[in-house]
Amino acid sequence: MDLRIRSFEQYQHDYSKSITQPDLFWDGIASTFKWKKKWNSVVEWNFNDPKIEWFKGGQLNITENLLDRHLEKDGNKIAFHWEANHPNDISKSITYRELYHEVCKLANGLKSLGVKKGDRVCIYMPMVLESVVSILACARIGAVHSIIFAGFSSNALEDRIIDAKAKVVITADGLNRGDKKVDLKSMVDIAIETCSSIENVIVLNCLNSSPTVVSKRDIDYHHLIESQKNECEAEIMDAEDMLFILYTSGSTGKPKGVVHTCGGYMVYTSYSFQNVFQYEENDVFWCTADIGWITGHSYIVYGPLLSGATSVIFEGIPTYPDGGRFWQIIDKYKVNQFYTAPTAIRSLMSFDENLVTKQDLSSLKLIGSVGEPINEEAWNWYYEKIGKSNCPLIDTWWQTETGGVMLSGLGGISPMKATYAGYPLPGIDPVLLDNEGKEIHEADTEGYLCIKFPWPSMLRTTYGDHERCKNTYFSNYNGYYFTGDGAKRDENGMFRIIGRVDDVINVSGHRFGTAEIEDAINKNKYAIESAVVGYPHTIKGQGIYAYVVIGNIEGDEQEIINSISESVSKFIGKIAKPDKIQLVKGLPKTRSGKIMRRILRKIAEGELSNFGDTSTLLDPSLIEDIIKGVKG
Ligand code: WTA
């Protein structure tokens, strides 16, 4: 169903309707989907509990909307072009009908293992088509998927499996990432040693590596599906039944499981996909994210399939075998909309320009950015060299918790301004608050970005701990959803995101809580205490700087640093390894014992004086020591 807004005037009209008559607005959009039963009310909510219900009383199955619905007219249309890690490896394409049958077979396979509606299934897989099949097979039978990015370590996997009390893990023997192979199965084996909820592990053969098999528990993916029927009746779900859990990092504690539900997520991901990317029927869309992050969930899997789109899905990395891989894939599939992260752009900018110019990028109609602020230099390079100053560049701001894009241009129909995400999508009511929680109306004034009214794909809770959801998002400012980001708005109402205002750091578009990294460091045998802060990094956006207090250990400093770095790798994953580790005698603390992170941040940023008020510091001499040992 075509949900596209076609002009800026229509956007203004729809936006205003969505704010003044949200029920009417969303009722119209939701009615274009296939429901088993219509809802009784469009939205019921309060941000105090919080309780948010969209399309209550409605019943549906999201897979009927993204597969069955397309079969008659578009069964032979390509759903995905899968591009392998290396250009010489064989690529594959899958049609909507083939995908439908694959999903049904695995759904029946899961049922044969006793997986039922509401059970949790963890997916820890490479970027292969079977990952999409696994996600949709869960949704088909009403099981709740929880995808864990395959770059996380076995300890991180273990934490998430335990929190979700998952019954099954779907994984692969291993994966290809550039010139490296990663063994996934043995990571799963270690992770589930302590997870009593796990009954089965389904293993896809990707590397022909014959992993160890634990009999009865481990099942070969192809063996499981080979004798299954290729039709599977879709489980009827309430609009507010859980669709998936996705773990994400916050300021405090362990990552939390953000919960999304079936009806609202379906409506908003499809609506935002079509509008933000201005996707037209025969376009080829490519989002380079990994399926393990929200961007992959919403704009590789759900949004495009709900809209009957053809997408590219890529197994590898942008710099293998060389820095021209992305441009070569755009040329190969004649990609029309390309969606990637600033960190990729910044890294690819440094390669020989010939890698770009030798490819034909003329199919591109739109280029997009997501995950972190895009700096002006990267914006200009992307716009000029990739978009040939001829494609709208959309900067899309959103979060795991928001489920879909919140602030962004809509293809070429909205005004564009470098480094500005732009206007809110219809249905989104953002405000900027000051320190007292008052709404800021003046232009160009920084404030805390909050949202005033619910939207269909917002998080409903954090899995197993509703209080945490309330405290994290709804308690800072009464009556508002708090995003954790700072932003400002220009005189025309366009938003610019400044960055996180809490203890979350964004490294290459990946979110980490400083507390989570400190926790991992503190488990190291040398570490007594640590403080982690972010600092500006030319490629990654932010780098991780760790100050670690160690005892009076005689030993090689580099060895200690390596060992600390290994601990982070072990407890979180290589992706969270600190860029700089400085061993210190002590951390600057106030008399009441609070670490003065403000000072540590300044030092990490290279500012070695002007620390402001330091009168509450317990031991000012520590600062001198830290400055002496600072890592360049
Ligand atoms: C940041 C990713 C600036 C922001 C979709 C947010 C951005 C966090 C942008 C969410 C953008 C995301 N400009 N910052 N266009 N997009 N962010 O949950 O700080 O992985 O709060 O979701 O990334 O990260 P998450």
Short mmCIF file of N, CA and C in Angstrom, two decimals, residues 248-254 256 468 472 482 484 500-504 511-516 518 597:
data_model
loop_
_atom_site.label_atom_id
_atom_site.label_comp_id
_atom_site.label_asym_id
_atom_site.label_seq_id
_atom_site.Cartn_x
_atom_site.Cartn_y
_atom_site.Cartn_z
N THR A 248 19.78 -2.83 24.51
CA THR A 248 20.55 -1.63 24.20
C THR A 248 21.13 -1.05 25.48
N SER A 249 22.20 -0.28 25.33
CA SER A 249 22.91 0.24 26.49
C SER A 249 22.32 1.57 26.95
N GLY A 250 22.41 1.78 28.24
CA GLY A 250 21.96 3.06 28.80
C GLY A 250 23.01 3.58 29.76
N SER A 251 22.63 4.62 30.53
CA SER A 251 23.59 5.25 31.44
C SER A 251 24.04 4.33 32.55
N THR A 252 23.13 3.50 33.01
CA THR A 252 23.47 2.70 34.19
C THR A 252 23.23 1.22 33.93
N GLY A 253 23.94 0.43 34.69
CA GLY A 253 23.67 -1.00 34.74
C GLY A 253 23.88 -1.74 33.44
N LYS A 254 23.33 -2.94 33.41
CA LYS A 254 23.47 -3.79 32.22
C LYS A 254 22.53 -3.32 31.13
N LYS A 256 19.54 -3.05 28.65
CA LYS A 256 18.15 -3.41 28.94
C LYS A 256 17.42 -3.84 27.67
N ARG A 468 12.29 0.15 35.54
CA ARG A 468 13.51 0.67 34.91
C ARG A 468 13.15 1.51 33.68
N THR A 472 14.16 5.37 33.46
CA THR A 472 15.10 5.79 32.43
C THR A 472 14.50 6.83 31.50
N PHE A 482 11.93 11.08 27.57
CA PHE A 482 13.24 11.71 27.49
C PHE A 482 14.18 10.85 26.64
N GLY A 484 17.53 11.31 25.99
CA GLY A 484 18.95 11.21 26.34
C GLY A 484 19.84 12.05 25.43
N ARG A 500 24.60 12.84 22.95
CA ARG A 500 24.04 12.34 24.20
C ARG A 500 24.38 13.30 25.34
N VAL A 501 23.44 13.43 26.25
CA VAL A 501 23.69 14.26 27.43
C VAL A 501 23.82 13.38 28.67
N ASP A 502 23.77 12.06 28.46
CA ASP A 502 23.91 11.15 29.59
C ASP A 502 25.23 10.37 29.47
N ASP A 503 25.38 9.31 30.21
CA ASP A 503 26.65 8.58 30.17
C ASP A 503 26.64 7.47 29.12
N VAL A 504 26.06 7.79 27.98
CA VAL A 504 26.10 6.84 26.87
C VAL A 504 27.09 7.39 25.86
N ARG A 511 26.09 1.99 20.50
CA ARG A 511 25.85 2.58 21.82
C ARG A 511 26.47 1.77 22.94
N PHE A 512 27.20 2.44 23.81
CA PHE A 512 27.70 1.76 25.01
C PHE A 512 27.48 2.67 26.21
N GLY A 513 27.18 2.04 27.34
CA GLY A 513 27.10 2.81 28.57
C GLY A 513 28.48 2.82 29.19
N THR A 514 28.90 3.99 29.72
CA THR A 514 30.23 4.02 30.33
C THR A 514 30.28 3.04 31.52
N ALA A 515 29.17 2.92 32.24
CA ALA A 515 29.13 2.04 33.41
C ALA A 515 29.34 0.58 33.01
N GLU A 516 28.82 0.24 31.85
CA GLU A 516 28.92 -1.13 31.36
C GLU A 516 30.39 -1.47 31.04
N GLU A 518 33.01 0.13 32.33
CA GLU A 518 33.73 0.15 33.61
C GLU A 518 33.56 -1.18 34.34
N ARG A 597 33.68 13.35 36.51
CA ARG A 597 33.81 12.95 35.11
C ARG A 597 34.04 14.14 34.18
#
